[in-house]
XYZ file of C-alpha atoms in Angstrom:
509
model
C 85.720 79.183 118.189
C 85.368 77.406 121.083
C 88.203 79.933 122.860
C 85.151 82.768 123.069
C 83.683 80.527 125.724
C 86.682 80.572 127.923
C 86.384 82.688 130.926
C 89.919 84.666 130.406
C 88.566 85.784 127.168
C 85.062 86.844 128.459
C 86.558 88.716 130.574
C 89.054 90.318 128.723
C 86.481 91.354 125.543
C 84.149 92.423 128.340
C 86.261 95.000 129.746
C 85.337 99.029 129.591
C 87.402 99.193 126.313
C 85.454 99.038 123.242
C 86.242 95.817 121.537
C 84.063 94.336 118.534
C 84.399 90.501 116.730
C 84.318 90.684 112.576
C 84.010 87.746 110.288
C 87.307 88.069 108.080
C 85.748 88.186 104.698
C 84.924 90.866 102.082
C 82.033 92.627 104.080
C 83.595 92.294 107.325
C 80.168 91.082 109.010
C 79.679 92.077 112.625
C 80.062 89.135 114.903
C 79.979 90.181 118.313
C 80.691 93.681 119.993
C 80.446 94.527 123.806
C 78.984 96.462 126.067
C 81.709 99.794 125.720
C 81.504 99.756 122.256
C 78.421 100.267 122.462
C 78.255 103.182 123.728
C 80.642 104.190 121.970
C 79.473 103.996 118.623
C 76.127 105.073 119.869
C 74.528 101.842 118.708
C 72.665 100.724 122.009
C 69.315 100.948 120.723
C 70.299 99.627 117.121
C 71.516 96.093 116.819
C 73.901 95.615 114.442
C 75.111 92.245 114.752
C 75.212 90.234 111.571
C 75.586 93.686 109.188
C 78.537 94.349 107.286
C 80.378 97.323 108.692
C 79.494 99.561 105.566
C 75.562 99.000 106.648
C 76.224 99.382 109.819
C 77.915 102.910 109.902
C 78.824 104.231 106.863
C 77.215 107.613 105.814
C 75.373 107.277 109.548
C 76.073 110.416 111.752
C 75.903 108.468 114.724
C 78.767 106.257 114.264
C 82.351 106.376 112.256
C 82.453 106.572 108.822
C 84.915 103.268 107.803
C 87.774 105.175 105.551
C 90.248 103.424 103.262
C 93.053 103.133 105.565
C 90.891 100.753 108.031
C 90.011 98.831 104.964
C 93.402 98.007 104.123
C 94.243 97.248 107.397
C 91.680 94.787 108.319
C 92.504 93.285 104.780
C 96.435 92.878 105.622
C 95.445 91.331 109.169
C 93.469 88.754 107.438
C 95.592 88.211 104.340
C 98.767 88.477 106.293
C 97.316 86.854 109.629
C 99.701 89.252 111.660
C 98.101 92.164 113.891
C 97.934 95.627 112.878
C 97.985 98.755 115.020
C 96.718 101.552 112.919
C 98.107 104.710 113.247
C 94.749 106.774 114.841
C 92.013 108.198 112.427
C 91.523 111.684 113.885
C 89.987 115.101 113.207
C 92.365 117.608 114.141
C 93.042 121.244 115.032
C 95.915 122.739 116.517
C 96.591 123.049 120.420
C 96.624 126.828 121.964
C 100.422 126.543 122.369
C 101.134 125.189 118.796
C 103.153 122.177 120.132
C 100.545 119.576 119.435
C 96.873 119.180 118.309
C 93.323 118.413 120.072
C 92.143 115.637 118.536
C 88.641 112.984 118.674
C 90.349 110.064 117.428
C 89.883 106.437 117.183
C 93.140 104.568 117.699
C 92.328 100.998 116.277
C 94.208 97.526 117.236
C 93.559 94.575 114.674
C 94.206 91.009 116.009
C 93.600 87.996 113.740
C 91.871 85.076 115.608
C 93.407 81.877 113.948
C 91.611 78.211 114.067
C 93.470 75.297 114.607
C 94.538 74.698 111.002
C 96.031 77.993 110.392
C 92.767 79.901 108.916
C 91.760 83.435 109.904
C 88.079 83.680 110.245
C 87.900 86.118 112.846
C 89.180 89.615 113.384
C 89.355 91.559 117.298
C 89.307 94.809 116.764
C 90.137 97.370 119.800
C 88.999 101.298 119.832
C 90.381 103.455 121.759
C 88.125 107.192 121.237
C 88.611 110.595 122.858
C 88.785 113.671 122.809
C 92.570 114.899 124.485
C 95.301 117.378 124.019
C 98.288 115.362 123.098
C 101.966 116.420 121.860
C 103.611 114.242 118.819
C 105.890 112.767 121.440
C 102.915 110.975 123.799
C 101.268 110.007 120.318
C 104.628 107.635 119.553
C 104.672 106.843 123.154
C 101.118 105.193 122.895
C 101.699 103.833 119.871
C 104.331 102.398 121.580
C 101.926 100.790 124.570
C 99.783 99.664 122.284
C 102.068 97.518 120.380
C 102.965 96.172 123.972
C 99.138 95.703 124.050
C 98.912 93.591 121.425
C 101.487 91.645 122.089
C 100.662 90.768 125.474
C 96.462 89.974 123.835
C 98.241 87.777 121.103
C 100.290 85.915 123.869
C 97.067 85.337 125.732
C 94.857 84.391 122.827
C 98.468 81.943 122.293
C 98.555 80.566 125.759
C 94.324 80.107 125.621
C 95.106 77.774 122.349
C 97.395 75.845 123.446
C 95.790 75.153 127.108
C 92.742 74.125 124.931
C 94.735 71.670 122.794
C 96.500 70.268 125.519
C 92.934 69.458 126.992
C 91.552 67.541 123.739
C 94.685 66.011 122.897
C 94.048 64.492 126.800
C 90.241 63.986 126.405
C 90.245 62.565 123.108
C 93.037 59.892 124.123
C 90.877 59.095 127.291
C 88.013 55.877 127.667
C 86.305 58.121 129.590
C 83.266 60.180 127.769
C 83.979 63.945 128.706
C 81.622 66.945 127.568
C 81.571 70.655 128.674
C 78.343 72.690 129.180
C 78.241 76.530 129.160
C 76.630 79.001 131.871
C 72.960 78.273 129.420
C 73.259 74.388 130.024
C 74.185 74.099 126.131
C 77.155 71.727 125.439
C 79.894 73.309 124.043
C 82.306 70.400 123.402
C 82.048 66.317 122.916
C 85.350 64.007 123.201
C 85.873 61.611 120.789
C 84.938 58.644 123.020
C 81.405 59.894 122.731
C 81.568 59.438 118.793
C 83.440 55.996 119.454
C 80.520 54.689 121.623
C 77.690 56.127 119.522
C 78.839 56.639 116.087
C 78.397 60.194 116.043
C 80.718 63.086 115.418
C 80.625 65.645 117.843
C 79.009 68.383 115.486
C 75.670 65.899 115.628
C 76.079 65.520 119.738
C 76.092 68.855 120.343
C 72.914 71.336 121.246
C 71.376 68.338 122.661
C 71.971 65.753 119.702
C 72.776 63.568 122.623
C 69.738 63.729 124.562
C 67.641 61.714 121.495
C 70.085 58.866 122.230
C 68.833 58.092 126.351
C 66.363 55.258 126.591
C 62.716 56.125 126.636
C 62.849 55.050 130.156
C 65.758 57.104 131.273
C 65.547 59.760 129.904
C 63.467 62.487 131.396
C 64.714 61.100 135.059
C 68.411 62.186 133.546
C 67.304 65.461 132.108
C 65.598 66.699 135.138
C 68.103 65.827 137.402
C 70.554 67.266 135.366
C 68.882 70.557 135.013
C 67.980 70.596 138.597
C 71.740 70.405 139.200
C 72.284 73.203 136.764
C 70.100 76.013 138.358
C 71.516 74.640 141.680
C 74.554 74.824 140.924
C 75.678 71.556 142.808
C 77.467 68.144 141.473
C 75.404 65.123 140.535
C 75.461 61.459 139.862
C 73.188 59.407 137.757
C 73.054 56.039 136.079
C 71.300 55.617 132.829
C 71.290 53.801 129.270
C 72.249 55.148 126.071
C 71.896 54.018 122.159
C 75.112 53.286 121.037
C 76.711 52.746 117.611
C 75.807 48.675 117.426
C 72.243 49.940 118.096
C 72.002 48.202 121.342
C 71.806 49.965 125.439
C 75.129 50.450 127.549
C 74.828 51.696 130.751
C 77.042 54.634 131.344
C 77.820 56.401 135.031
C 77.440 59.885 134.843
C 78.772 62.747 137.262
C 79.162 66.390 136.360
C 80.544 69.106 138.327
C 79.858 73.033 138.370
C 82.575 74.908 136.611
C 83.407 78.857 137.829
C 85.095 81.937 136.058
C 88.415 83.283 138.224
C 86.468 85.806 139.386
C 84.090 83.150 140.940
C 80.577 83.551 138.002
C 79.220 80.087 137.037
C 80.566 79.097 134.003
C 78.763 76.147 133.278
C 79.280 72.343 133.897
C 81.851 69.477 133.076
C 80.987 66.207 132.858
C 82.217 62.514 132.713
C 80.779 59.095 131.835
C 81.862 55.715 132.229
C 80.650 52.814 130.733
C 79.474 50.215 133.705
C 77.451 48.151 131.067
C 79.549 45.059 131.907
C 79.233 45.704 135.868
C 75.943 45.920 135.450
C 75.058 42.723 133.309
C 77.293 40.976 136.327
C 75.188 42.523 139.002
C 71.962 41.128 137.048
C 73.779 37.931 136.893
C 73.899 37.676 140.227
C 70.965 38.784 141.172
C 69.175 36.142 138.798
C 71.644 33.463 140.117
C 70.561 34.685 144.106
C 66.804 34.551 142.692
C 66.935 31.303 141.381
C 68.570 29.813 144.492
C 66.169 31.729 146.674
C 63.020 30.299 144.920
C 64.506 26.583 144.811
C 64.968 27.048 148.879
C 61.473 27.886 149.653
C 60.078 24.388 148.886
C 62.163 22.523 150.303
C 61.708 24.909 153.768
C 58.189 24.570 153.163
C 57.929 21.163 153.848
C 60.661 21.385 156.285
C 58.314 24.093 158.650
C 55.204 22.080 157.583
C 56.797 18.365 159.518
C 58.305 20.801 162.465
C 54.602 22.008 163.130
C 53.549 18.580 163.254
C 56.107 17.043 165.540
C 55.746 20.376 167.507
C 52.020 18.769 168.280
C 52.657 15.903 168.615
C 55.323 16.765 171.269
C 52.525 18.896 172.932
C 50.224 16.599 173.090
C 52.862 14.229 174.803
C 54.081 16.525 177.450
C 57.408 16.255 175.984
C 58.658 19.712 177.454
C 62.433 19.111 175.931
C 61.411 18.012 172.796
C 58.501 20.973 172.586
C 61.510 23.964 173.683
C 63.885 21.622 171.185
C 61.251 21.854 168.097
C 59.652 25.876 168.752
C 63.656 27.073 168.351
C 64.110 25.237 165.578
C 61.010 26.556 164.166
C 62.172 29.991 165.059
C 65.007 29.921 163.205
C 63.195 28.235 160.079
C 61.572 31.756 160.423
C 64.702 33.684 160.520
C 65.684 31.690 156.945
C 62.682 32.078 155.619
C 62.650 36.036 156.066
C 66.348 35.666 154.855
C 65.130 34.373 151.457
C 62.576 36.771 150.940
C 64.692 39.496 151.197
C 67.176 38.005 149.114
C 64.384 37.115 146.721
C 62.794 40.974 147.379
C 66.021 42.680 146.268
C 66.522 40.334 143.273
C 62.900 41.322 141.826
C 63.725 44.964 142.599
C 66.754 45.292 140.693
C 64.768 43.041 137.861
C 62.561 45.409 137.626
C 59.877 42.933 138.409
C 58.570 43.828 141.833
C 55.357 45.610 142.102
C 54.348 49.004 143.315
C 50.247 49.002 144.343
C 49.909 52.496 144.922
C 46.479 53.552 146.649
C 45.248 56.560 148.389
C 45.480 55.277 152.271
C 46.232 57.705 155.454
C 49.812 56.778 156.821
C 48.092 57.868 160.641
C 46.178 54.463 160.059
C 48.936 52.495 159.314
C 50.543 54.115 162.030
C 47.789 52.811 164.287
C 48.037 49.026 163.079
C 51.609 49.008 163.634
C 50.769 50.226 167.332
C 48.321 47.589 168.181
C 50.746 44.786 166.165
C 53.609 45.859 168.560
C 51.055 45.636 172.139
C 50.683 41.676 171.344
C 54.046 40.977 170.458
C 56.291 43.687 171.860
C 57.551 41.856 175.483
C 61.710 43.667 175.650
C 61.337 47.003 174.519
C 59.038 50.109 175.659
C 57.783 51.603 172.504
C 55.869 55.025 171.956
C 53.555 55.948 169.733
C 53.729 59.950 169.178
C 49.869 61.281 168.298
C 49.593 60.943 164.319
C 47.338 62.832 162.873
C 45.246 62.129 159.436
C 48.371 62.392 156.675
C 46.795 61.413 153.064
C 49.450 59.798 150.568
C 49.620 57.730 147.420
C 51.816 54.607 148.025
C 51.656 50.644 148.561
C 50.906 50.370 152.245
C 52.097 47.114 152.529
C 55.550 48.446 151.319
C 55.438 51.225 153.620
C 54.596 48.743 156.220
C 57.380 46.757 155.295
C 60.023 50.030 155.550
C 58.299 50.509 158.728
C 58.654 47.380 160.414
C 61.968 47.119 159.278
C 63.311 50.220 160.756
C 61.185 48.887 163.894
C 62.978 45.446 164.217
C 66.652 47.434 163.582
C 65.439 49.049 166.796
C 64.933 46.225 168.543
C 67.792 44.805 166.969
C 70.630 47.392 167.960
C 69.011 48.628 171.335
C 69.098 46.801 174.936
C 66.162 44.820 175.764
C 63.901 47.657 178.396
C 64.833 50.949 176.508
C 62.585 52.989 174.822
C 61.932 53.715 170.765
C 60.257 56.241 170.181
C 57.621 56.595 166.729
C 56.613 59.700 165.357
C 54.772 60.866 161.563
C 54.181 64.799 161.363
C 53.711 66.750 158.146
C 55.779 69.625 157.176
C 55.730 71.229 153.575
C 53.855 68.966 152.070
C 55.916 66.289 153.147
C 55.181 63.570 155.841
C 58.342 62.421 157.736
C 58.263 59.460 159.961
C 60.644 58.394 162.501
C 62.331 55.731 164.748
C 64.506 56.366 167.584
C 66.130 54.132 169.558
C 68.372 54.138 172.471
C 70.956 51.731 171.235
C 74.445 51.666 170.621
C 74.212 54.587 167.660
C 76.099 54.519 164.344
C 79.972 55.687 163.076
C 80.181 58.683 161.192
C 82.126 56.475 158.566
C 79.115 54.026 157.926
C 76.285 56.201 158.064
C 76.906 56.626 154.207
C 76.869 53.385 153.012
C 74.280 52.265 155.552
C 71.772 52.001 152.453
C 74.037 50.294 150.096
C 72.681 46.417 148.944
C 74.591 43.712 151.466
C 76.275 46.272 153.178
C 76.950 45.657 157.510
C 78.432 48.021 160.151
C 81.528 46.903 160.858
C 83.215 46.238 164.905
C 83.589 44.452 167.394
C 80.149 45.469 169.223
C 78.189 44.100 166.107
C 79.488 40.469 167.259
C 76.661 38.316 167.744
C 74.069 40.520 165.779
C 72.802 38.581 162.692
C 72.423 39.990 159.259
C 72.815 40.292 155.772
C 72.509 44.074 154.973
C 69.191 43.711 153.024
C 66.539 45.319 154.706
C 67.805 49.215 154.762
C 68.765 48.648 151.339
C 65.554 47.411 150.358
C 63.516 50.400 152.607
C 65.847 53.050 150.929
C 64.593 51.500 147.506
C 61.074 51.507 147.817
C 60.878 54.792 149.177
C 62.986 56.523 146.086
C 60.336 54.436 144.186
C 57.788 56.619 145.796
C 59.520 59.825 145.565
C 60.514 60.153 149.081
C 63.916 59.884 150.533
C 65.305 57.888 153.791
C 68.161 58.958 156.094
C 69.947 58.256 159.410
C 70.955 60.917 162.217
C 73.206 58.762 164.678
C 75.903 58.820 167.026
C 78.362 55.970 168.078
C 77.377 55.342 171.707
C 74.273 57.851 171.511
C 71.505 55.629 169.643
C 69.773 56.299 166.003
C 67.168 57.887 164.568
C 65.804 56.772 161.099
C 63.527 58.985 159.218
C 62.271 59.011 156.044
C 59.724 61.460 154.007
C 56.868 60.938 151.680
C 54.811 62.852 149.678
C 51.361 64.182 151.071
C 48.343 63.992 149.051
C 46.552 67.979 148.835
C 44.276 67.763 150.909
C-alpha cells in the first residue's frame, strides 16, 4: 500500500500507542507493529513479523492469549470492511467501594485498510492496555472516544486516499516522467509515462528495474550523482540516455528534489524527466552544420594568410610603410578569424564527442612558468604577476590546461584597461590545486555570472560595446575542466573587476 509510505501515516502508526498491521486472511499474519507495541506485548527481543498471531502469542505467558471474541471481530472487519471497536478483554476484580472494578485490559480498535478496488488486505489494529480503577460510566464514556477515534483515523486514512489518487490521476495524464523515492533511495512509485517511453509497467521499474535501462555510458555518472544528492540531501540536474520501448536512446532531462515529513525528517526524493531527445539531435545538427562550415573556411583562409605574408614582404622590402601598416592589420585580423574558427570548430568536436583528452602526469607550477615567460615577450599593455607556484603534480592534457589558461588570460586583457594589473596565482588546498586570474577591469553583473559558462553566451550592456566575441572560449574552458574532474567559477563585481578560478585534481604525492 503505497499510503504506509506517506508521512501522516508514519507518524500516526508511530505514535506511543500500540498499533500493529495484519494481513486480512485466515492466520492473520503479522505485517508490521511499532515501537509501543512492543513493549507492550513484551516482544522486543522476539521478532514476530511474518507469524500468524496464534504463533506469535497464543499459550505464551509473555503476551495475550487471542480469545474468540477478537477472532470474530477481526473476521467481521475484513468480511464486512467496516471498523470494529471491541468492547475491552479484561481480567477483573471488584473496586474497594463496590462501584466499579480494577481491571488490566486491552481495549482493541479494528480498522480495515482498503486498496483502490475495494479489497481489504490489511487490518490496523489499536491497543489500548492498563491497569486502572474505572466505574461502568467512564467505561461507556471511552467507548464513546474511541468510536470518535476511529472515526477521525478512518477520515484520515480517507483523506490520505484520495490526496494519493488525485496525484496519479495528475501524473499519469502528464508527458512528463515522474517517480518518487523513499528516505532508503528505493523508488516507491513510476507514472505511466515511464511505461509509455520504455514499455515497462511500473511493477518491472521499480527497486531499480530502471537503472538496467541507462546507457553503458551514462550510467554510473547518473547513479553517483544521484546518490550523492541523496545522502546530501540537495536538488540535482543531470542529462542522460535511456533504452526505450523502440529499442533505440532518448535523451531525457532529469531533476529531483528532496522531499520532508511535516515535522521536517527527510522523506525521500521526487523526481521529473523530460524528454530533450529532439533538442538534442537539433543541437548536434548544428553543431555538425557549424563544423562543416568551419573546416570548409580554413582553406580558403589558408591561402588567403599565405598571399598576405607574401605581399607583406614584398611591401618590406619596398619601403612601402602604408602598404606594410595596411597588410600587418589585415593579417591581424586573419588571426582573429582564424582563432574564431577554431573555437567554433573546438566546441563542435566537443559536443561530438570527438575531441581528445591526452592526459599525462606534468606539474601545473611548470606550466605556470611557460605561461610567465610567453607573457614577458608579448605582454606590452598590461602589468601581470606571477604569484610563487610551487611543484603541484596532476593528471591532465597540458595543452588543454594551457588553453583554459590563456583564455582566462586574454579575458583579462580583454575586459581590463590597458596599464592595470592581473594578478596569477596556483596553490594547493585539500588535494585540490586552484588557479586564478584577477583582473582589475570593469567586473561582472550578478545576473550573468550564471550563464557566463553557457555555449555562445555574451554579457550583455552598453560598456561591452566595442568588445569582440562570440561566447566560446569560457564555455569551452568550463568543458574541459569538468572533463578532468575539476570545476571553474567566477567571483566578480560590476565596477570591481573579476577573478576566475578553477580547481583540479592533485596527483598523491
Amino acid at each position: 500500500m503505497n499510503f504506509f509510505h506517506s508521512s501522516f501515516f508514519n507518524t500516526l502508526f508511530n505514535a506511543e500507542v500500540p498499533r500493529i498491521i495484519l494481513k486480512a486472511d485466515p492466520d492473520f499474519i503479522i505485517f508490521k507493529y511499532n515501537e509501543a507495541y512492543k513493549i507492550a506485548t513484551g516482544i522486543q527481543n522476539r521478532p514476530v513479523e511474518g507469524m500468524s498471531l496464534w504463533e506469535a502469542f497464543d499459550n505464551d505467558e509473555t503476551g495475550p492469549g487471542i480469545g474468540k471474541l477478537l477472532v470474530e471481530a477481526l473476521n467481521k472487519a475484513s468480511t464486512n470492511k467496516q471498523a470494529v471497536n471491541m468492547p475491552p478483554i479484561s481480567y477483573n476484580i471488584p473496586s474497594p467501594d463496590k462501584k466499579g472494578f480494577v481491571a488490566m485490559w486491552w481495549m482493541l480498535e479494528i480498522i480495515p485498510v482498503l486498496e483502490e478496488t475495494g479489497e481489504c488486505n490489511y487490518l490496523l489494529v489499536t491497543s489500548i492496555k492498563e491497569e486502572l480503577t474505572v466505574t461502568n460510566e467512564e467505561l461507556h464514556s471511552a467507548n464513546e472516544e474511541l468510536n470518535i477515534s476511529k472515526l477521525e483515523l478512518q477520515r484520515s486514512l480517507d483523506l490520505i486516499r484520495e490526496s494519493e489518487e488525485r496525484f496519479r490521476t495528475l501524473a499519469d495524464g502528464s508527458d512528463i516522467l515522474i517517480s518518487v523515492g523513499d528516505e532508503t533511495s528505493k523508488e516507491i512509485y513510476f507514472n505511466e509515462a515511464w511505461t509509455r517511453l520504455t514499455g515497462r509497467p511500473e511493477v518491472q521499474l521499480l527497486d531499480f528495474g530502471w537503472a538496467d535501462l541507462i546507457h553503458p555510458d551514462d550510467k554510473d555518472a547518473f547513479l553517483n550523482l544521484y546518490l550523492t544528492a541523496f545522502k546530501k540531501q540537495v536538488p540535482f540536474t543531470k542529462e542522460f540516455r535511456i533504452l526505450n520501448k523502440t529499442g533505440n536512446y532518448g535523451w531525457l532531462l532529469a531533476t529531483g528534489r528532496p522531499r520532508y515529513n511535516p515535522d521536517g525528517a527527510f522523506a525521500g526524493y521526487i523526481n521529473s524527466c523530460i524528454d530533450v531527445t529532439e533538442q538534442k539531435q537539433d543541437d548536434q545538427r548544428k553543431n555538425d552544420f557549424i563544423g562543416m562550415v568551419s573546416h570548409e573556411l580554413k582553406t580558403p583562409l589558408t591561402s588567403l594568410s599565405a598571399y598576405m605574408q607574401i605581399l607583406l614582404n614584398k611591401a618590406q622590402k619596398n619601403d612601402d610603410e602604408f602598404t606594410r601598416v595596411a597588410l600587418e592589420k589585415a593579417n591581424s585580423q586573419i588571426g582573429k578569424m582564424n582563432e574564431m574558427i577554431n573555437g567554433f570548430l573546438n566546441v563542435s568536436r566537443l559536443e561530438s564527442g570527438k575531441i581528445h583528452i591526452d592526459k599525462k602526469d606534468f606539474d601545473l607550477a611548470l606550466l605556470a612558468k611557460e605561461t610567465e615567460e610567453d607573457l614577458e615577450s608579448t605582454n606590452e599593455t598590461h602589468n601581470v604577476i606571477f604569484a610563487p607556484v610551487e611543484r603541484t603534480m596532476i593528471y591532465a592534457d597540458k595543452d588543454k590546461i594551457g588553453h583554459v589558461i590563456s583564455n582566462l588570460i586574454s579575458n583579462a586583457f580583454k575586459y581590463s584597461a590597458k596599464g592595470s594589473t592581473i594578478h596569477l596565482a596556483c596553490i594547493t588546498k585539500d588535494k585540490l590545486a586552484y588557479f586564478s586570474v584577477k583582473d582589475e577591469g570593469m567586473g561582472i553583473s550578478k545576473d550573468d555570472i550564471p550563464e557566463l559558462f553557457d555555449r555562445y553566451y555574451r554579457v550583455k550592456g552598453d560598456h561591452m560595446h566595442g568588445i569582440s566575441g562570440f561566447g566560446i572560449g569560457l564555455y569551452l574552458s568550463s568543458e574541459i575542466i569538468k572533463r578532468h574532474d575539476g570545476t571553474i567559477w567566477a567571483e566578480s563585481e560590476l565596477g570591481k573587476g573579476s577573478t576566475f578560478i578553477f580547481t583540479l585534481p592533485v596527483l598523491d604525492s
